[in-house]
mmCIF file with all atom_site columns, C-alpha atoms in Angstrom:
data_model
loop_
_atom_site.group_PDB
_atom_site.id
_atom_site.type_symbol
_atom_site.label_atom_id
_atom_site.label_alt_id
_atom_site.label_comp_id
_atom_site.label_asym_id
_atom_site.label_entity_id
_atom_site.label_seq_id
_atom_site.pdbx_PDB_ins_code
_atom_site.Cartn_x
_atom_site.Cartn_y
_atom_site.Cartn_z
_atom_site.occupancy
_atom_site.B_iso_or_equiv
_atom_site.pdbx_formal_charge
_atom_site.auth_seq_id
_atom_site.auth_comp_id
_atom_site.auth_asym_id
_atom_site.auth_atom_id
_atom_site.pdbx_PDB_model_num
ATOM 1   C CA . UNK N 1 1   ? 8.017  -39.397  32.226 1.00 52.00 ? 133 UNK N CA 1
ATOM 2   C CA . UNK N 1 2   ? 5.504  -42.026  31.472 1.00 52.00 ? 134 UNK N CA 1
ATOM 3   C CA . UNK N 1 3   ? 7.596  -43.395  29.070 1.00 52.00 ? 135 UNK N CA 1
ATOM 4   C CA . UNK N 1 4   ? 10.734 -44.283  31.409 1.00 53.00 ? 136 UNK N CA 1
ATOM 5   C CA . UNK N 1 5   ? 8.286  -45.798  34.040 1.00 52.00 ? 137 UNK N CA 1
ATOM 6   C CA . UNK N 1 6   ? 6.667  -48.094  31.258 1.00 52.00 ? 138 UNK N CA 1
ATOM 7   C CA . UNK N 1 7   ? 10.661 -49.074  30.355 1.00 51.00 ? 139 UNK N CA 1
ATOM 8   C CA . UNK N 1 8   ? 11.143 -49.912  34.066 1.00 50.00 ? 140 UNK N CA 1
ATOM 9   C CA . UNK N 1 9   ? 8.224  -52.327  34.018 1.00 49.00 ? 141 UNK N CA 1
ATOM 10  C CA . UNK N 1 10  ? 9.444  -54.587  30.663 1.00 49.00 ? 142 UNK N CA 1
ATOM 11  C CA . UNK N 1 11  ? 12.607 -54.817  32.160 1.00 47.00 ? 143 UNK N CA 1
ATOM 12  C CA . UNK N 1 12  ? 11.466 -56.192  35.122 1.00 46.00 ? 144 UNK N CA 1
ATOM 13  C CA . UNK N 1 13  ? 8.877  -58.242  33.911 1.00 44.00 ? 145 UNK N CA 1
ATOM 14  C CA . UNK N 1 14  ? 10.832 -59.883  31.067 1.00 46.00 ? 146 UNK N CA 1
ATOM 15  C CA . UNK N 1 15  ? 13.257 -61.581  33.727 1.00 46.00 ? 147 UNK N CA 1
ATOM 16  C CA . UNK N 1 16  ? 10.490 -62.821  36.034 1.00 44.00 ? 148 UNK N CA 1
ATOM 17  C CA . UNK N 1 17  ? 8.719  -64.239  32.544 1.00 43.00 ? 149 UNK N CA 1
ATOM 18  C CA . UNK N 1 18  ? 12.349 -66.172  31.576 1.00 42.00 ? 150 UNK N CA 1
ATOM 19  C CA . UNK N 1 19  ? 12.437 -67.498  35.137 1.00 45.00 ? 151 UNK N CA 1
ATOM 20  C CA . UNK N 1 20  ? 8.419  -68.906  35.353 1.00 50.00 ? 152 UNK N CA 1
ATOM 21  C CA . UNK N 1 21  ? 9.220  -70.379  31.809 1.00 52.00 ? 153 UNK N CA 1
ATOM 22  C CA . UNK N 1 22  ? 12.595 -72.292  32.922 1.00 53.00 ? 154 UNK N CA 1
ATOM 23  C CA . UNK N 1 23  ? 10.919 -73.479  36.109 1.00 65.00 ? 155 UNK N CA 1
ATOM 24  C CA . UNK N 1 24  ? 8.057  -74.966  34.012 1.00 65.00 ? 156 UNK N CA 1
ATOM 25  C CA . UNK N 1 25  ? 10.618 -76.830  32.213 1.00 74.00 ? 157 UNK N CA 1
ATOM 26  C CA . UNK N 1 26  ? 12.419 -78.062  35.809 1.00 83.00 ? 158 UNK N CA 1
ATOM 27  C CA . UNK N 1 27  ? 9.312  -79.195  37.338 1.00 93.00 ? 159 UNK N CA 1
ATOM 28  C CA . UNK N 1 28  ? 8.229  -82.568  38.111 1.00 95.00 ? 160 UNK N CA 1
ATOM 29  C CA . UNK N 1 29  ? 5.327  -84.773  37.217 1.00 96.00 ? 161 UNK N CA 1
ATOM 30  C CA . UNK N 1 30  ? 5.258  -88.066  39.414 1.00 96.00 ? 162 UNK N CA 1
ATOM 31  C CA . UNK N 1 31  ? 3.628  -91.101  37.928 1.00 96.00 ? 163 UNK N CA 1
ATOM 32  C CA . UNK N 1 32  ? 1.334  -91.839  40.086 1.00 95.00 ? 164 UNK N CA 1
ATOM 33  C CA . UNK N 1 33  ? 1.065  -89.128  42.340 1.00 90.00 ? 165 UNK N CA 1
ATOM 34  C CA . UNK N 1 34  ? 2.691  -89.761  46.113 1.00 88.00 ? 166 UNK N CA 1
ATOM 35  C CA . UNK N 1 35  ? -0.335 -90.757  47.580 1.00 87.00 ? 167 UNK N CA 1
ATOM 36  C CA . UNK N 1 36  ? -0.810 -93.750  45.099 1.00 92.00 ? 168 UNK N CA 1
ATOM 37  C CA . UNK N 1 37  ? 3.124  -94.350  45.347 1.00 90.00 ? 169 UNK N CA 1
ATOM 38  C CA . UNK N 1 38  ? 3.454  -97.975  44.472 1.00 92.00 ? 170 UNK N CA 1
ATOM 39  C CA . UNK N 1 39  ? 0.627  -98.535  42.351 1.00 97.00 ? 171 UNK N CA 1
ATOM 40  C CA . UNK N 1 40  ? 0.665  -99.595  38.559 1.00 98.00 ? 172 UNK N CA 1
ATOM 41  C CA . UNK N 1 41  ? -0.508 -97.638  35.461 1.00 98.00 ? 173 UNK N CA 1
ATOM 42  C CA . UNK N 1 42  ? -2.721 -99.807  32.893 1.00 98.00 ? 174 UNK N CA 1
ATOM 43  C CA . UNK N 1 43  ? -2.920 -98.804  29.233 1.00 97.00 ? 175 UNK N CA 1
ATOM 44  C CA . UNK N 1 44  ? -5.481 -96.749  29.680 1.00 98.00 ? 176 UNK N CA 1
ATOM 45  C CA . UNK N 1 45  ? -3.381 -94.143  32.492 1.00 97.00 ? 177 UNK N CA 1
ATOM 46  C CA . UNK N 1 46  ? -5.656 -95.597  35.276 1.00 97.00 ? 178 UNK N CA 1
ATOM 47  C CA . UNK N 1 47  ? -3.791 -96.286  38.611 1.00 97.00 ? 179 UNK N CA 1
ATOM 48  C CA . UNK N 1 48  ? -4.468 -100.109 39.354 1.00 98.00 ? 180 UNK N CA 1
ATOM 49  C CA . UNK N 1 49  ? -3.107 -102.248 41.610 1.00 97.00 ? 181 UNK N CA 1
ATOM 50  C CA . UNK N 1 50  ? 0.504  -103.736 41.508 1.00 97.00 ? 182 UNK N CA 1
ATOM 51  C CA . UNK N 1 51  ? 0.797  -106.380 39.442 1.00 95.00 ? 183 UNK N CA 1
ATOM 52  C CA . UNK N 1 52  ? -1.789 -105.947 37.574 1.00 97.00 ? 184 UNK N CA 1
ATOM 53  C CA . UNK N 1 53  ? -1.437 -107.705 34.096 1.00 97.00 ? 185 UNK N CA 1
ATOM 54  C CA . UNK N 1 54  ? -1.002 -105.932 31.242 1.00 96.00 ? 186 UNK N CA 1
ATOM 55  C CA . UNK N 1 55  ? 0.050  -102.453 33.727 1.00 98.00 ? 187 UNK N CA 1
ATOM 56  C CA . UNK N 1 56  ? 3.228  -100.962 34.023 1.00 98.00 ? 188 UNK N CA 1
ATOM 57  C CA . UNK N 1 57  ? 5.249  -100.280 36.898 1.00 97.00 ? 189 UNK N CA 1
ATOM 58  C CA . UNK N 1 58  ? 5.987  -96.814  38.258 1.00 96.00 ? 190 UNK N CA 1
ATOM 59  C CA . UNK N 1 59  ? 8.887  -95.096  36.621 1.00 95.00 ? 191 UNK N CA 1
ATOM 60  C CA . UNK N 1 60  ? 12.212 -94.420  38.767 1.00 90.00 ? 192 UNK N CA 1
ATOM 61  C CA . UNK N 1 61  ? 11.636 -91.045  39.040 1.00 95.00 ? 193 UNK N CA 1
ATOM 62  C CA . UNK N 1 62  ? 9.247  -87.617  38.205 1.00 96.00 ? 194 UNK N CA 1
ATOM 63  C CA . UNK N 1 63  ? 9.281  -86.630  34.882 1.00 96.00 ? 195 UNK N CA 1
ATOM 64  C CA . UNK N 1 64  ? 10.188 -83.267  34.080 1.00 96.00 ? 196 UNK N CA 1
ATOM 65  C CA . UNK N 1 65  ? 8.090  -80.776  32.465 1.00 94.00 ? 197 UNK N CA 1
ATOM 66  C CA . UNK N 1 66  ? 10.358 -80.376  29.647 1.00 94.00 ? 198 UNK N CA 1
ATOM 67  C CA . UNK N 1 67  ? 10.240 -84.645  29.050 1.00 95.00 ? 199 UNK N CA 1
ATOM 68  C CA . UNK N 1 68  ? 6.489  -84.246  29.416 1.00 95.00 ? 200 UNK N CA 1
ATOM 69  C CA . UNK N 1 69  ? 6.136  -81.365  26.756 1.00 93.00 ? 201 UNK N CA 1
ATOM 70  C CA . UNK N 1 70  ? 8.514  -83.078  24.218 1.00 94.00 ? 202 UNK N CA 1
ATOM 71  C CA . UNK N 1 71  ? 6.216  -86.539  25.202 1.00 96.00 ? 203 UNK N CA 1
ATOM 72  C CA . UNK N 1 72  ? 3.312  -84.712  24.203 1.00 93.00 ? 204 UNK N CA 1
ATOM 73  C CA . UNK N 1 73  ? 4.841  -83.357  20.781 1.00 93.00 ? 205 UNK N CA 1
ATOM 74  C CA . UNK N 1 74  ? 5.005  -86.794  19.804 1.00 94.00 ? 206 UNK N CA 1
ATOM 75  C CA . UNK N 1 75  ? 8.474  -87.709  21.675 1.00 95.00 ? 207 UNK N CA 1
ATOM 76  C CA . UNK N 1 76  ? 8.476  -90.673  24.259 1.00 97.00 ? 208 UNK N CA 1
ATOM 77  C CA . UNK N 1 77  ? 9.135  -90.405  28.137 1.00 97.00 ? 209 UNK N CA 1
ATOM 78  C CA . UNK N 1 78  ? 12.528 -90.926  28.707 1.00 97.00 ? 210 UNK N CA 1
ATOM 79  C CA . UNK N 1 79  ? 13.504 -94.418  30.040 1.00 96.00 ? 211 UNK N CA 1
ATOM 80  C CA . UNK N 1 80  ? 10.414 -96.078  28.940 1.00 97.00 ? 212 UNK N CA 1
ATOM 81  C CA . UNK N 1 81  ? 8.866  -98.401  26.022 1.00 97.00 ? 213 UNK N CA 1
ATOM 82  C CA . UNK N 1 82  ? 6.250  -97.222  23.554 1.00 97.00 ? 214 UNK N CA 1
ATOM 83  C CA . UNK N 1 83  ? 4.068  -98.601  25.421 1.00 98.00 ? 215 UNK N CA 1
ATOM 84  C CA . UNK N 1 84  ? 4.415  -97.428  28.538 1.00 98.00 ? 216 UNK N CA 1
ATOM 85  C CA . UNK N 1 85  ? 5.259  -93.787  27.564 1.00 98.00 ? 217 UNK N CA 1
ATOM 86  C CA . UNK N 1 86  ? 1.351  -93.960  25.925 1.00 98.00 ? 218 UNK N CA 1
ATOM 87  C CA . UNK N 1 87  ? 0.326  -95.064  28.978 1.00 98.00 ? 219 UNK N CA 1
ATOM 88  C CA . UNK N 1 88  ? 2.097  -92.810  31.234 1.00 98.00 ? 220 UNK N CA 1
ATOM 89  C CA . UNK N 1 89  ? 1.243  -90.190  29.127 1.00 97.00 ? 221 UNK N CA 1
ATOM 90  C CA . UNK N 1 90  ? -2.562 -90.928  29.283 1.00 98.00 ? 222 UNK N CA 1
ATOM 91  C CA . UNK N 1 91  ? -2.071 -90.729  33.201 1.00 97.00 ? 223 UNK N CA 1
ATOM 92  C CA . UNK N 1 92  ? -0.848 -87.308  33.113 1.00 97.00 ? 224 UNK N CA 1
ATOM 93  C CA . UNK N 1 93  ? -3.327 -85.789  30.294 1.00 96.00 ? 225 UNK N CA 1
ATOM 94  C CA . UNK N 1 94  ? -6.176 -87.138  32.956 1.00 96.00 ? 226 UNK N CA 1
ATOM 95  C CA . UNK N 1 95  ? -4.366 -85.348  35.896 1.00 95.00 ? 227 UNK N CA 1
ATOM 96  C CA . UNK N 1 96  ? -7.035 -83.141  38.399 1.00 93.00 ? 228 UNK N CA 1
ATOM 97  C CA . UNK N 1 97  ? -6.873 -80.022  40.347 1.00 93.00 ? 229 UNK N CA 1
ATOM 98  C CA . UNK N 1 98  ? -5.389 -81.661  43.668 1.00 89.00 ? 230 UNK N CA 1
ATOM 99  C CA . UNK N 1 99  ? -3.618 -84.651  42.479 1.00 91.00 ? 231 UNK N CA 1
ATOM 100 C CA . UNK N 1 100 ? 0.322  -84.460  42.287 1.00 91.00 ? 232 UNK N CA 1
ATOM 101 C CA . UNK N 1 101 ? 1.572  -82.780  39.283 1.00 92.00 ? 233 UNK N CA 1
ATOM 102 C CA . UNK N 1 102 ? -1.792 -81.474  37.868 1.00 93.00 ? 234 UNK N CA 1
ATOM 103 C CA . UNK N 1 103 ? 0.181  -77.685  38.527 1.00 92.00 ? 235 UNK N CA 1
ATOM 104 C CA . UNK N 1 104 ? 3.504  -78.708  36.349 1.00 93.00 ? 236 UNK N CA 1
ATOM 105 C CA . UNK N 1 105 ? 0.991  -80.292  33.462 1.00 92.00 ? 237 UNK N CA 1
ATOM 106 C CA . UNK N 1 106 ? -1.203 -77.246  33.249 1.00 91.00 ? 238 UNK N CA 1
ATOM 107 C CA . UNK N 1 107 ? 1.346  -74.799  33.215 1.00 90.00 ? 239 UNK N CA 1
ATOM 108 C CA . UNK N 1 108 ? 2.883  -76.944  30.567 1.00 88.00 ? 240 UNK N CA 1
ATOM 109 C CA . UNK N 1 109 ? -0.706 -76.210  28.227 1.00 83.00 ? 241 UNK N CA 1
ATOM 110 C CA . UNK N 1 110 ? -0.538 -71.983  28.927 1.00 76.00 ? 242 UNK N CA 1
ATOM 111 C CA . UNK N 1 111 ? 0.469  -70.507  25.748 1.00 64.00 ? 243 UNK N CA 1
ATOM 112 C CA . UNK N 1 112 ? 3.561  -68.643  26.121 1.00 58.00 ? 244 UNK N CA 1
#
């Protein structure tokens, strides 16, 4: 009896574990977050004012999570230089509890 009720619970589980693994790989990573919208990335992944020589401008868009994961398996963001992919990249690997996208980039880092 045990044994069918254990059966139950891997089937169950296993779809729920497929759907938290594709929505890891859908979610979004904005560069800066929204509430620094606007503002420029330097080399270094600090957020610095527009304009700001030697910064990049904010992509187009979020990145994914699965852009970010290739990115940090040595790929490059999509639609950028090498450049700016480093220094995008830097931005998110300093991402906090609270800031937008910290959730997509840590669930990126849990083993699977």
């Amino acid at each position: 009896m045990l044994g069918a009720v254990t059966a139950g619970a891997v089937v169950s589980i296993r779809p729920a574990l497929a759907q938290s693994a594709a929505s890891v790989m859908t979610c979004e990573i904005p560069v800066p977050d929204l509430g620094r919208a606007g503002q420029y990335i330097d080399q270094y992944g600090n957020v610095v004012p527009a304009g700001t020589k030697g910064a990049f401008a904010p992509p187009g868009r979020p990145f994914k999570g699965d852009e970010v994961k290739r990115a940090l398996a040595g790929g490059q963001l999509p639609g950028t230089t090498y450049d700016s992919s480093r220094a995008y990249m830097a931005y998110i690997r300093r991402l906090q509890r609270g800031q937008g996208g910290f959730t997509c980039f840590a669930s990126l880092q849990m083993p699977r």
